[in-house]
PDB file of C-alpha atoms and ligand atoms in Angstrom:
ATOM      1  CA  UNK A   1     -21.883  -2.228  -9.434  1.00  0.00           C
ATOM      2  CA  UNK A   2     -19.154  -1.106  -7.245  1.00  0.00           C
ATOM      3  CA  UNK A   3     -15.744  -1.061  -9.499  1.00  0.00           C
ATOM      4  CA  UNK A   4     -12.620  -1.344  -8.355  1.00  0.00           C
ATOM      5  CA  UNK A   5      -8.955  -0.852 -10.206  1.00  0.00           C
ATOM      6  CA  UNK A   6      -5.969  -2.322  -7.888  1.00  0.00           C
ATOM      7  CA  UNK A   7      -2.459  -2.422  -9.267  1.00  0.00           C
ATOM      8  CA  UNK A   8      -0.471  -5.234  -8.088  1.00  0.00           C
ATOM      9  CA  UNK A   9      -3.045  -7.620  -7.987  1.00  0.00           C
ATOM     10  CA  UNK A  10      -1.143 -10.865  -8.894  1.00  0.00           C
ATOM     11  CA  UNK A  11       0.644 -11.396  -5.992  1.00  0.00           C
ATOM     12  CA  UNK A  12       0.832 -11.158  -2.135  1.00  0.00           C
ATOM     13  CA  UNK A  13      -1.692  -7.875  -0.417  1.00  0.00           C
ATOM     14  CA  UNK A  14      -3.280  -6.779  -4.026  1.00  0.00           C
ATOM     15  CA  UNK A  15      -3.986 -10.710  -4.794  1.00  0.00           C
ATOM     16  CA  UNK A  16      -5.500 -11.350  -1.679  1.00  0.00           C
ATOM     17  CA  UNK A  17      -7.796  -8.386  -1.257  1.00  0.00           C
ATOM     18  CA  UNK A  18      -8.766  -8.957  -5.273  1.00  0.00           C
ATOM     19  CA  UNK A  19      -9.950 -12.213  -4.290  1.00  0.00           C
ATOM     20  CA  UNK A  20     -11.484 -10.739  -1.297  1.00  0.00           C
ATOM     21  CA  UNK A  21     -13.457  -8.535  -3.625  1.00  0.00           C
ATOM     22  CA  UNK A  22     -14.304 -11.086  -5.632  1.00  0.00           C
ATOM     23  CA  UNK A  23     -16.430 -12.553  -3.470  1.00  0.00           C
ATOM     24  CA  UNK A  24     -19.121  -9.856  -3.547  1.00  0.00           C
ATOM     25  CA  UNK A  25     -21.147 -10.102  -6.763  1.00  0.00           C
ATOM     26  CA  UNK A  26     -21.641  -6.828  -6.413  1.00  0.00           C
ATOM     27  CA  UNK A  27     -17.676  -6.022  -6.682  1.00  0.00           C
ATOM     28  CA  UNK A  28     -15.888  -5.689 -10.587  1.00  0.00           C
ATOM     29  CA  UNK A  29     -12.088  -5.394 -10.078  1.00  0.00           C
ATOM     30  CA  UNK A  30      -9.586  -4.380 -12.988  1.00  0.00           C
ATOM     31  CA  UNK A  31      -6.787  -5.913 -11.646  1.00  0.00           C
ATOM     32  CA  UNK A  32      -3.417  -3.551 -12.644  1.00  0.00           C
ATOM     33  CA  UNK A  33      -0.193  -5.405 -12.375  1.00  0.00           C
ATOM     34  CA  UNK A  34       2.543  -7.313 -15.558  1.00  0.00           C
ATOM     35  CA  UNK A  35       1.257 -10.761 -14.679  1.00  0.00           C
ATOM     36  CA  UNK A  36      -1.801 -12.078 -14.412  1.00  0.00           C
ATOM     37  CA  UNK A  37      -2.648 -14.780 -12.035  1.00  0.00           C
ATOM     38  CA  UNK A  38      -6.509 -14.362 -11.691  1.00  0.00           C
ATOM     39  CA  UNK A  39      -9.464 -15.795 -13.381  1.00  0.00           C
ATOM     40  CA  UNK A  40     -12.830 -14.360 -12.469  1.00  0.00           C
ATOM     41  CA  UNK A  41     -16.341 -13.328 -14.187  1.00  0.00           C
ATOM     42  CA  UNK A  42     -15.911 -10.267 -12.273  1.00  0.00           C
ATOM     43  CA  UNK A  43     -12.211  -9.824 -12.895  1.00  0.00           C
ATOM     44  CA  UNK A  44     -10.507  -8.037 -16.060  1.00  0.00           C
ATOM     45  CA  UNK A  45      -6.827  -8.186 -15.902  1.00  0.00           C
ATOM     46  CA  UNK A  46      -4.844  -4.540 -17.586  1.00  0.00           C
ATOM     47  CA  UNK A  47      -1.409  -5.707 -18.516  1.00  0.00           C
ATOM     48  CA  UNK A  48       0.587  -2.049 -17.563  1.00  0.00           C
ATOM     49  CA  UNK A  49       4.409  -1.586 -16.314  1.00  0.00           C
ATOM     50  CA  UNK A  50       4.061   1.224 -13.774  1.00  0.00           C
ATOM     51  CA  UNK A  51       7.941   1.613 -14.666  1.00  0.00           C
ATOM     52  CA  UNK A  52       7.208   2.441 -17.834  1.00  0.00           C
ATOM     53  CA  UNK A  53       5.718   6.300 -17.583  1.00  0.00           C
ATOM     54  CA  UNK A  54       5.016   6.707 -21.067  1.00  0.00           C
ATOM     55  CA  UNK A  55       2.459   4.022 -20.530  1.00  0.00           C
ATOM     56  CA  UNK A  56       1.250   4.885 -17.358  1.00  0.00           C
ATOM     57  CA  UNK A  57       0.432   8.188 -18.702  1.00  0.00           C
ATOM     58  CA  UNK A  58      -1.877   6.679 -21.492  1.00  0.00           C
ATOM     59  CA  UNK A  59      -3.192   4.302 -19.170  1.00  0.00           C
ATOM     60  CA  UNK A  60      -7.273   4.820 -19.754  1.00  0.00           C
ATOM     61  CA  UNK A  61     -10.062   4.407 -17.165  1.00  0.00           C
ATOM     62  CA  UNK A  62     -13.463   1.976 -18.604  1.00  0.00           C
ATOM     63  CA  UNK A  63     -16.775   4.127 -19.281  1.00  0.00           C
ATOM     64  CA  UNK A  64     -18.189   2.917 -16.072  1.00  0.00           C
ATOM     65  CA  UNK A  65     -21.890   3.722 -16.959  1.00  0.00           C
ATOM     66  CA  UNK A  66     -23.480   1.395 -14.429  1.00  0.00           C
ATOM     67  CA  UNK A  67     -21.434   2.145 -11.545  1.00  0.00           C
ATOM     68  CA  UNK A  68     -22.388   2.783  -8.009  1.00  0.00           C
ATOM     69  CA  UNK A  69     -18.765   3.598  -6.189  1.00  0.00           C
ATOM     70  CA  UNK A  70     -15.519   3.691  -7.886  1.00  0.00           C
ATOM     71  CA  UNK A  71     -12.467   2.957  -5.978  1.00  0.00           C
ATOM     72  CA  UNK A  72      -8.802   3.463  -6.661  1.00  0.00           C
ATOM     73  CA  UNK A  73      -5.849   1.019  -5.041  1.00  0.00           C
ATOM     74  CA  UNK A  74      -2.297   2.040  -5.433  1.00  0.00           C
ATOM     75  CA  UNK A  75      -1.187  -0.908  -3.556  1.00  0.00           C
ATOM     76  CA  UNK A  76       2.073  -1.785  -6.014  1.00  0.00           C
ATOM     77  CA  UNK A  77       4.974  -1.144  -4.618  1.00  0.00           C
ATOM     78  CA  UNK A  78       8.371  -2.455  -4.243  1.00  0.00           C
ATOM     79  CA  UNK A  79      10.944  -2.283  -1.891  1.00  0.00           C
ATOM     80  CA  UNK A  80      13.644  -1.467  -4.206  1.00  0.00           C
ATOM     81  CA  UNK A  81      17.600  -1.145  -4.304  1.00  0.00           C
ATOM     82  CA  UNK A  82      18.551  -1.830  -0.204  1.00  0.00           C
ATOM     83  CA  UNK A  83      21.654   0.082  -0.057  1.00  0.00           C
ATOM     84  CA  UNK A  84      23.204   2.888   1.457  1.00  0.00           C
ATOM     85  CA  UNK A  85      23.386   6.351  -0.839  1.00  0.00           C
ATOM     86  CA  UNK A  86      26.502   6.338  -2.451  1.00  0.00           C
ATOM     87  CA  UNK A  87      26.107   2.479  -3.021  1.00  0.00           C
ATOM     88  CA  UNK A  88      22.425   2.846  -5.230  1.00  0.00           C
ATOM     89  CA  UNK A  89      21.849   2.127  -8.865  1.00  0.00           C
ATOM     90  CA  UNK A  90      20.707   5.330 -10.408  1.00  0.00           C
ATOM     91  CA  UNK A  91      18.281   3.025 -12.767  1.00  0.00           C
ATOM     92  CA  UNK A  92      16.868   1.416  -9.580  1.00  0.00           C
ATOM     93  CA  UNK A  93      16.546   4.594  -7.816  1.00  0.00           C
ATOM     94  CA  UNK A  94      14.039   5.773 -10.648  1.00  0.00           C
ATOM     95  CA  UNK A  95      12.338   2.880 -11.213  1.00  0.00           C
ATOM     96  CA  UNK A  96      11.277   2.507  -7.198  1.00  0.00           C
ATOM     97  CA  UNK A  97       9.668   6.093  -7.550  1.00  0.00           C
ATOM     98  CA  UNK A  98       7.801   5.533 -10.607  1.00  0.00           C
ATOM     99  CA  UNK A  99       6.711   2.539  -8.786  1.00  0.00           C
ATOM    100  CA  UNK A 100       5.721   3.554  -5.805  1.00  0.00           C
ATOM    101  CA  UNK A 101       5.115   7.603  -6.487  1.00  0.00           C
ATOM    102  CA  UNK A 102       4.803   8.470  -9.396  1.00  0.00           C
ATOM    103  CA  UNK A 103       2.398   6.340 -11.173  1.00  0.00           C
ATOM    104  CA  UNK A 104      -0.262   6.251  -8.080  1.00  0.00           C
ATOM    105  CA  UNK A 105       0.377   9.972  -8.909  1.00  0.00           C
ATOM    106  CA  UNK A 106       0.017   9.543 -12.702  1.00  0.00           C
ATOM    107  CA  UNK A 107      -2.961   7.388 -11.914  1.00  0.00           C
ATOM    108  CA  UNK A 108      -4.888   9.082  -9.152  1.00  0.00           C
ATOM    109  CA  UNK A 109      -5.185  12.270 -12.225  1.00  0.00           C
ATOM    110  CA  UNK A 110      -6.091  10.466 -14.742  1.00  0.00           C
ATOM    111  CA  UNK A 111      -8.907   8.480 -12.455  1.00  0.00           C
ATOM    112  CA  UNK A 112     -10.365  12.021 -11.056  1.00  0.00           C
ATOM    113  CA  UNK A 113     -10.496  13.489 -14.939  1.00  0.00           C
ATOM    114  CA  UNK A 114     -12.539  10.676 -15.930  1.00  0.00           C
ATOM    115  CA  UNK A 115     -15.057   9.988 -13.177  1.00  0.00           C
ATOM    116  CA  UNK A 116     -15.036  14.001 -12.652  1.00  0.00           C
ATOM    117  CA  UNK A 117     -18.841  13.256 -11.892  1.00  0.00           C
ATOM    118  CA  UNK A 118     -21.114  12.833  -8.291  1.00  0.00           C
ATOM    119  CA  UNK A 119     -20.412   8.971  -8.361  1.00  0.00           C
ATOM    120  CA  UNK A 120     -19.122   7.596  -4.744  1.00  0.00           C
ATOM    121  CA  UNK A 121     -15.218   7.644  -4.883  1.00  0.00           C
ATOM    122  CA  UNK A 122     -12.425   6.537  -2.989  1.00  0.00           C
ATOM    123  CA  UNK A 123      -8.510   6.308  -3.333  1.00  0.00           C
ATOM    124  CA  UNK A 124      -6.662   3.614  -1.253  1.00  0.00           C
ATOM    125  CA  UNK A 125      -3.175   4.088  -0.980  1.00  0.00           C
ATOM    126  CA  UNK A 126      -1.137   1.383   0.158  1.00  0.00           C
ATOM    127  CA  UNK A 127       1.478   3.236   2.456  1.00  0.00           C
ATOM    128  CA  UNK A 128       3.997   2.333   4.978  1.00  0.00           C
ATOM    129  CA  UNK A 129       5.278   2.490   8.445  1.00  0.00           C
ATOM    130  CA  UNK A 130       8.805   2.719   6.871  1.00  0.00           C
ATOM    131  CA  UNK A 131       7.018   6.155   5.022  1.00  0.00           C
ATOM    132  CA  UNK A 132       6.838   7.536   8.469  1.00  0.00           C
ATOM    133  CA  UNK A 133       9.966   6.492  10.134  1.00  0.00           C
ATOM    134  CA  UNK A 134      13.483   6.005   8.385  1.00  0.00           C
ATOM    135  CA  UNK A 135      14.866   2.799   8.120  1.00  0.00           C
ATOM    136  CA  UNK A 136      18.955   2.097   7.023  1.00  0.00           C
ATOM    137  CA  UNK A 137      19.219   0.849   3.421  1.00  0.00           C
ATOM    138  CA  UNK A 138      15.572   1.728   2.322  1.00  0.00           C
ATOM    139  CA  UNK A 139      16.142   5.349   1.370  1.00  0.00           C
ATOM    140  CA  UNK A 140      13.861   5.640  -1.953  1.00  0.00           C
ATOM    141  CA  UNK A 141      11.219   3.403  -0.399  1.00  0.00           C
ATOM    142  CA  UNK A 142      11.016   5.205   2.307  1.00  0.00           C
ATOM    143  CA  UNK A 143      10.933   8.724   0.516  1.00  0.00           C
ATOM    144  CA  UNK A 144       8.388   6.933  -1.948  1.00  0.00           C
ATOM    145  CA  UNK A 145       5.782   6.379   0.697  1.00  0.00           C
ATOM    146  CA  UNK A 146       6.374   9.686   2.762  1.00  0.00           C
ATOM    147  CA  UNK A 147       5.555  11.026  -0.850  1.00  0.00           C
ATOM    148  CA  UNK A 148       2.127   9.121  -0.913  1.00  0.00           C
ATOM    149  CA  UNK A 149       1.113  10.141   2.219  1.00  0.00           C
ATOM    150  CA  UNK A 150       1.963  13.848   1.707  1.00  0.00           C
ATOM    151  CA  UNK A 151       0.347  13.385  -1.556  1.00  0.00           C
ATOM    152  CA  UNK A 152      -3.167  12.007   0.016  1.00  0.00           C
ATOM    153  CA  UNK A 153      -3.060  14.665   2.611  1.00  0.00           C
ATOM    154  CA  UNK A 154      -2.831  17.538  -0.289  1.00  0.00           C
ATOM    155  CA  UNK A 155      -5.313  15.869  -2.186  1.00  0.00           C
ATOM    156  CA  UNK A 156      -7.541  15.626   0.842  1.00  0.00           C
ATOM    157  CA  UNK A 157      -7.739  19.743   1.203  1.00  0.00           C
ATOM    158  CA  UNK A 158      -8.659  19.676  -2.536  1.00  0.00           C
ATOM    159  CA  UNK A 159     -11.285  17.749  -1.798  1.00  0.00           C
ATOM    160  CA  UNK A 160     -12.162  19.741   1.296  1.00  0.00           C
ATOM    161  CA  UNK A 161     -12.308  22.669  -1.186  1.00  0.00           C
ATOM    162  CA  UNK A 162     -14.102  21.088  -4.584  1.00  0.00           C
ATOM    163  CA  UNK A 163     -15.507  17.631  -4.149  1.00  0.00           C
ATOM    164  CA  UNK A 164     -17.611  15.748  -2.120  1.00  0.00           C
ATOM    165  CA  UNK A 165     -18.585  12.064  -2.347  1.00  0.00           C
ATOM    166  CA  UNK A 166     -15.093  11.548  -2.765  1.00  0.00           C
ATOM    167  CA  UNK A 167     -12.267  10.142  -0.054  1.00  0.00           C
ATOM    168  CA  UNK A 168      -8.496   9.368   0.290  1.00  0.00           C
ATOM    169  CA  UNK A 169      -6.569   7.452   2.239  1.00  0.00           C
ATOM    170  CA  UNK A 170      -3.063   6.362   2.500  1.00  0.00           C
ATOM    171  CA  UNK A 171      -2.995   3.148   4.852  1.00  0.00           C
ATOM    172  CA  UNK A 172      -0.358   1.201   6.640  1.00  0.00           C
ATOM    173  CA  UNK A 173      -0.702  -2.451   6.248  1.00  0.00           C
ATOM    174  CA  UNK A 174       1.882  -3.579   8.314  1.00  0.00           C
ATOM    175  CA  UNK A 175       4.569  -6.478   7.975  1.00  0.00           C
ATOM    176  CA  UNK A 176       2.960  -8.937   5.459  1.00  0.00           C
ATOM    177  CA  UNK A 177       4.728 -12.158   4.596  1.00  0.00           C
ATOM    178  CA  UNK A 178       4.844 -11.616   1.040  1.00  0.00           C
ATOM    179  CA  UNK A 179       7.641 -11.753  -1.555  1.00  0.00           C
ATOM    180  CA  UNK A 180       8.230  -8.120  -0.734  1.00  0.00           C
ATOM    181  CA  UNK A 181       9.440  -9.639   3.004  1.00  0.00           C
ATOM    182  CA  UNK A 182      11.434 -12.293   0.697  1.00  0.00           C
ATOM    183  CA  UNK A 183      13.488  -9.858  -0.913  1.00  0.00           C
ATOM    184  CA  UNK A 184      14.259  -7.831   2.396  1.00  0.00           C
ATOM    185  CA  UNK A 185      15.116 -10.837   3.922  1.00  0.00           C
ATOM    186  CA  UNK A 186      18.299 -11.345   1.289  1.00  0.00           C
ATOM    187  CA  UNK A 187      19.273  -7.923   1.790  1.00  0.00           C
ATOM    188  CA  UNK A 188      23.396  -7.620   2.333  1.00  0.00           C
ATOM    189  CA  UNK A 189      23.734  -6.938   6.349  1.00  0.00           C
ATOM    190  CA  UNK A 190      26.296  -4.397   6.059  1.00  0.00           C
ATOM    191  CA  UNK A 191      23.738  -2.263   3.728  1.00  0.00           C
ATOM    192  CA  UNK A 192      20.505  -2.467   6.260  1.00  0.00           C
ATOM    193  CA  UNK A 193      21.260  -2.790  10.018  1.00  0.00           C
ATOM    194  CA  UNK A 194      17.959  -3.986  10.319  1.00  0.00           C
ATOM    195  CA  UNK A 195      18.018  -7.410   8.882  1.00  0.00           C
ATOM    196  CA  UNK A 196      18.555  -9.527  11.924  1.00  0.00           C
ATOM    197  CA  UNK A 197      15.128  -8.115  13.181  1.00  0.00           C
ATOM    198  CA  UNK A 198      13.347  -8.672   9.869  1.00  0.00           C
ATOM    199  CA  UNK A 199      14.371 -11.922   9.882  1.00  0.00           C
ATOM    200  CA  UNK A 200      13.365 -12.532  13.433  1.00  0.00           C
ATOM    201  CA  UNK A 201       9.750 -11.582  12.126  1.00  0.00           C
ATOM    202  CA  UNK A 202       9.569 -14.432  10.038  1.00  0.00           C
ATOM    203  CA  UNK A 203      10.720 -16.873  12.242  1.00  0.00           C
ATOM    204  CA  UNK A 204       8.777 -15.807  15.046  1.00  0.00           C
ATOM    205  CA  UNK A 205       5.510 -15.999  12.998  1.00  0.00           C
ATOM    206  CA  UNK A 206       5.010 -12.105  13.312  1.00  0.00           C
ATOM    207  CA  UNK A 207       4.192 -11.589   9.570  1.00  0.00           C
ATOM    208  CA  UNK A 208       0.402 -10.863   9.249  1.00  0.00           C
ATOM    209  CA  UNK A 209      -0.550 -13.398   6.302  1.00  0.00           C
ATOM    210  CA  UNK A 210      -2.018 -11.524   3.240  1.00  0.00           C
ATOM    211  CA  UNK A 211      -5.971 -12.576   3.682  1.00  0.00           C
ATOM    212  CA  UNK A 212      -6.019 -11.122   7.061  1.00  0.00           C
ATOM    213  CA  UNK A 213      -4.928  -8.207   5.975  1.00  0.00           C
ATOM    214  CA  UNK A 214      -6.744  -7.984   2.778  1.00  0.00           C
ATOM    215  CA  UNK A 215      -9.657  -8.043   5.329  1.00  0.00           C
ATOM    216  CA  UNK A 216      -8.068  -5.120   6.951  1.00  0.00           C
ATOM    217  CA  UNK A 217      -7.875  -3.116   3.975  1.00  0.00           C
ATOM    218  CA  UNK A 218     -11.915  -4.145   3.383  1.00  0.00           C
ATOM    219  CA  UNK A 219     -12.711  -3.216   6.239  1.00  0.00           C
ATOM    220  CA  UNK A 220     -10.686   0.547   5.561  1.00  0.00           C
ATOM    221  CA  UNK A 221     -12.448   0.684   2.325  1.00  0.00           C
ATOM    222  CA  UNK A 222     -15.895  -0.077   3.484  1.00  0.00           C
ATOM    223  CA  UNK A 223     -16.233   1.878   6.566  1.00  0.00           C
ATOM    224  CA  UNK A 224     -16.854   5.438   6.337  1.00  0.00           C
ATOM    225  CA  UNK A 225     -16.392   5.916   9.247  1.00  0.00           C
ATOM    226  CA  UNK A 226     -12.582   5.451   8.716  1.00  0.00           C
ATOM    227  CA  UNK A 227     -11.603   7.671   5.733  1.00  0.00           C
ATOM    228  CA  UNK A 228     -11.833  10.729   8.024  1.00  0.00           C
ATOM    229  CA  UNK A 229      -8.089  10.158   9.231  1.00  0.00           C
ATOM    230  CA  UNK A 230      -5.876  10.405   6.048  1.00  0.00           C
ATOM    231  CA  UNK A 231      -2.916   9.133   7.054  1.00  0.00           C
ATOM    232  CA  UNK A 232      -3.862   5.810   8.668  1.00  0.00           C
ATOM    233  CA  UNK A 233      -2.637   2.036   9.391  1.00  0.00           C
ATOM    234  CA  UNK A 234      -4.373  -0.949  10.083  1.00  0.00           C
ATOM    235  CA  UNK A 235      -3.325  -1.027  13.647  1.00  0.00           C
ATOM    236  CA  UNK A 236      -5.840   1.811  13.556  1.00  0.00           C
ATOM    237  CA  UNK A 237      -8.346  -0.870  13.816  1.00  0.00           C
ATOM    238  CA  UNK A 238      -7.272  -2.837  17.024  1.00  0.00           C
TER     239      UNK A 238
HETATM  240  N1  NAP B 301       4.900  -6.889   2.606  1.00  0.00           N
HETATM  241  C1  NAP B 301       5.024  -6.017   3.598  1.00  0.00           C
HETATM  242  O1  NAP B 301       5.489  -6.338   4.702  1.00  0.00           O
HETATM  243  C2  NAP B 301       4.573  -4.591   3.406  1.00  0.00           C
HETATM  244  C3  NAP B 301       4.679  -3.705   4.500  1.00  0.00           C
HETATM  245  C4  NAP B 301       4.265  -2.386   4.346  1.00  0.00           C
HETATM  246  C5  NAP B 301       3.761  -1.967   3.121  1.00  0.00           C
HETATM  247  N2  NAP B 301       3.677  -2.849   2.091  1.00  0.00           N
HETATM  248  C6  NAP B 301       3.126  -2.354   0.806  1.00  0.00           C
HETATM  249  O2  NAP B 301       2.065  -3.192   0.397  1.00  0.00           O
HETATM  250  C7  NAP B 301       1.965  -3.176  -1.042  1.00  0.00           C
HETATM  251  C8  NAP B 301       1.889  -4.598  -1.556  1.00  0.00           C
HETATM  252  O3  NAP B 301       3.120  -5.245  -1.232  1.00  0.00           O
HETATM  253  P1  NAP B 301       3.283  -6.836  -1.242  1.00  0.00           P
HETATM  254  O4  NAP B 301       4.106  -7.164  -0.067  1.00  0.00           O
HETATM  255  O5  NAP B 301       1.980  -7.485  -1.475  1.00  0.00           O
HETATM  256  O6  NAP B 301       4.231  -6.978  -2.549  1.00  0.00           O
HETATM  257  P2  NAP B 301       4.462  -8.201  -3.529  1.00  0.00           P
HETATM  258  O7  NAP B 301       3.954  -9.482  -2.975  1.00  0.00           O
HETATM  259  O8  NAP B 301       5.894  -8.102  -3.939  1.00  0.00           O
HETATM  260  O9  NAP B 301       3.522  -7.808  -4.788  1.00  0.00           O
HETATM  261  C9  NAP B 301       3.787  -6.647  -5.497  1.00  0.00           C
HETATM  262  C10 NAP B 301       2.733  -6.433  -6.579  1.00  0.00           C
HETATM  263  O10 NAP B 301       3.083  -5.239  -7.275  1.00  0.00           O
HETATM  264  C11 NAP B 301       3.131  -5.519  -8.654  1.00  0.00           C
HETATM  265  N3  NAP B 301       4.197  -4.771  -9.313  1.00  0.00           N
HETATM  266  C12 NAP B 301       5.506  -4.714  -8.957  1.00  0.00           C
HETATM  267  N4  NAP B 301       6.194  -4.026  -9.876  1.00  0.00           N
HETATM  268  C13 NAP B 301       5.302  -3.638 -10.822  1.00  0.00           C
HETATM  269  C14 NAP B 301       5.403  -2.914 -12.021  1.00  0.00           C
HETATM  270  N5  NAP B 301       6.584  -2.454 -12.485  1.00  0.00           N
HETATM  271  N6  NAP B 301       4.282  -2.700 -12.756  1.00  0.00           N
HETATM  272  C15 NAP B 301       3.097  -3.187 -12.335  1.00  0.00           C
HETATM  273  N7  NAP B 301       2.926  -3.874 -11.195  1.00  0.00           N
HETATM  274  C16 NAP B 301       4.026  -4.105 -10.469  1.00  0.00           C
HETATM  275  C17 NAP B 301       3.405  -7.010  -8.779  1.00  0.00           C
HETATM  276  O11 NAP B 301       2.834  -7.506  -9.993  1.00  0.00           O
HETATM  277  P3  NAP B 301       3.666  -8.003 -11.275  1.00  0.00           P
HETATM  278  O12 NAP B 301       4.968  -8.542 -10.788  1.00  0.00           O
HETATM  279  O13 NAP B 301       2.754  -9.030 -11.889  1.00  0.00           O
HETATM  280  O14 NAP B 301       3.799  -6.786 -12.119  1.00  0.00           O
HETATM  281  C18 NAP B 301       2.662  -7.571  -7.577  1.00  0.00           C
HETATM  282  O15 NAP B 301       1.327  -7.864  -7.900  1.00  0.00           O
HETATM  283  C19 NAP B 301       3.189  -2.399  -1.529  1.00  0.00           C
HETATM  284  O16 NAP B 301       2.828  -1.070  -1.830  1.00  0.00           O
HETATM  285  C20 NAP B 301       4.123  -2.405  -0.338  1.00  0.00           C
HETATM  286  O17 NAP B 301       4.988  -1.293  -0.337  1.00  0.00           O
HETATM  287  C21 NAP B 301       4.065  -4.138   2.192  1.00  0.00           C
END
């Protein structure tokens, strides 16, 4: 059986790619998100806050003993306070990075101490464009993902060193018209010069819906031949 754990699998990228999964007998998903929206033989739903530290940090991984691969999904994420520094809420500014950086961090240690053994591994880590260039009113989002990505590439020379069987990637997945797009959408104009343009996405049909790419991230986490670029996107695939 090839197990997979994906946070933020009740709604728009982690939803679709569960269901994705889901559609390989072969696939078990533990589904890692505050809502559960998904009913599956092959789906177990882990109620966990990724806010909440304390409970990240006794978040345990399932004695997997008939397991094949193992792969990882940070995909949860969210885009946070959009404001201008000076104008953030200090509560918001915390809660985006344990969000978005610190529990994949929390997570990725606590998944390589407990599958420390030769089993087929792989971390996905749902990135962002807006990781590698700065964008007006999206400071800790921004930082959040730059984090992951620097955070895959150390891991990756660890690996280099210690480990093999085992892969990481931290993956663009574009503009997806999700909630996430919902909430940037309402952002106040005078806080994120960008808006007009975001907009201009959705109306112009630009947003890549979730199942297509939920079958770019498949196609990511299947292909070996794609894990040896760490830092990737999905445009990598065009
Ligand atoms: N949408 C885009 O255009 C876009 C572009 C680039 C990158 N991304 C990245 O893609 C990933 C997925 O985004 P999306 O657009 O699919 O977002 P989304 O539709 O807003 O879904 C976010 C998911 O994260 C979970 N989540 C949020 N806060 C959580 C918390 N405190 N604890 C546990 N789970 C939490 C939500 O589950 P619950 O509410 O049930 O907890 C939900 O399943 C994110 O990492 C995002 O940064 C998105």
């Amino acid at each position: 059986m090839h197990y997979f754990f994906i946070t933020g699998s009740s709604k728009g990228l982690g939803k679709a790619l569960t269901e994705l999964l889901l559609s390989d007998k072969n696939n078990f998903v533990y589904g890692i998100s505050r809502t559960n929206t998904i009913y599956h033989q092959q789906f177990q739903h882990l109620k966990l806050d990724l806010a909440d530290l304390d409970a990240v940090k006794q978040f345990q991984f399932s004695e997997l003993k008939d397991a094949t691969a193992i792969t990882l999904i940070n995909n949860a994420g969210i885009v946070g306070d959009i404001k201008h520094l000076g104008n953030l809420d200090a509560k918001k500014i915390i809660s985006t990075y344990n969000i978005n950086l610190v529990a994949p961090t929390l997570l990725i240690n606590q998944f390589f101490n407990t599958y420390n053994n030769k089993i087929q591994k792989l971390v996905v880590n749902i990135s962002s464009g807006a990781g590698r260039s700065p964008i007006d009113g999206w400071s800790v989002y921004c930082a959040s993902k730059a984090g992951l990505d620097m955070l895959s590439l150390v891991f990756k020379t660890e690996l280099e060193h210690n480990n093999i069987n085992t892969n990481i990637i931290s993956l663009a997945p574009g503009i997806i018209d999700t909630s996430m797009q919902d909430e940037i959408r309402k952002a106040d104009k005078t806080n994120f010069s960008n808006i007009e343009r975001f907009i201009e996405y959705k109306n112009n049909g630009d947003l890549s819906n979730p199942k297509e790419t939920a079958k770019q991230v498949y196609a990511f986490i299947f292909n070996q031949k794609l894990h040896h670029k760490t830092i990737c996107s999905v445009r990598d695939l065009a």
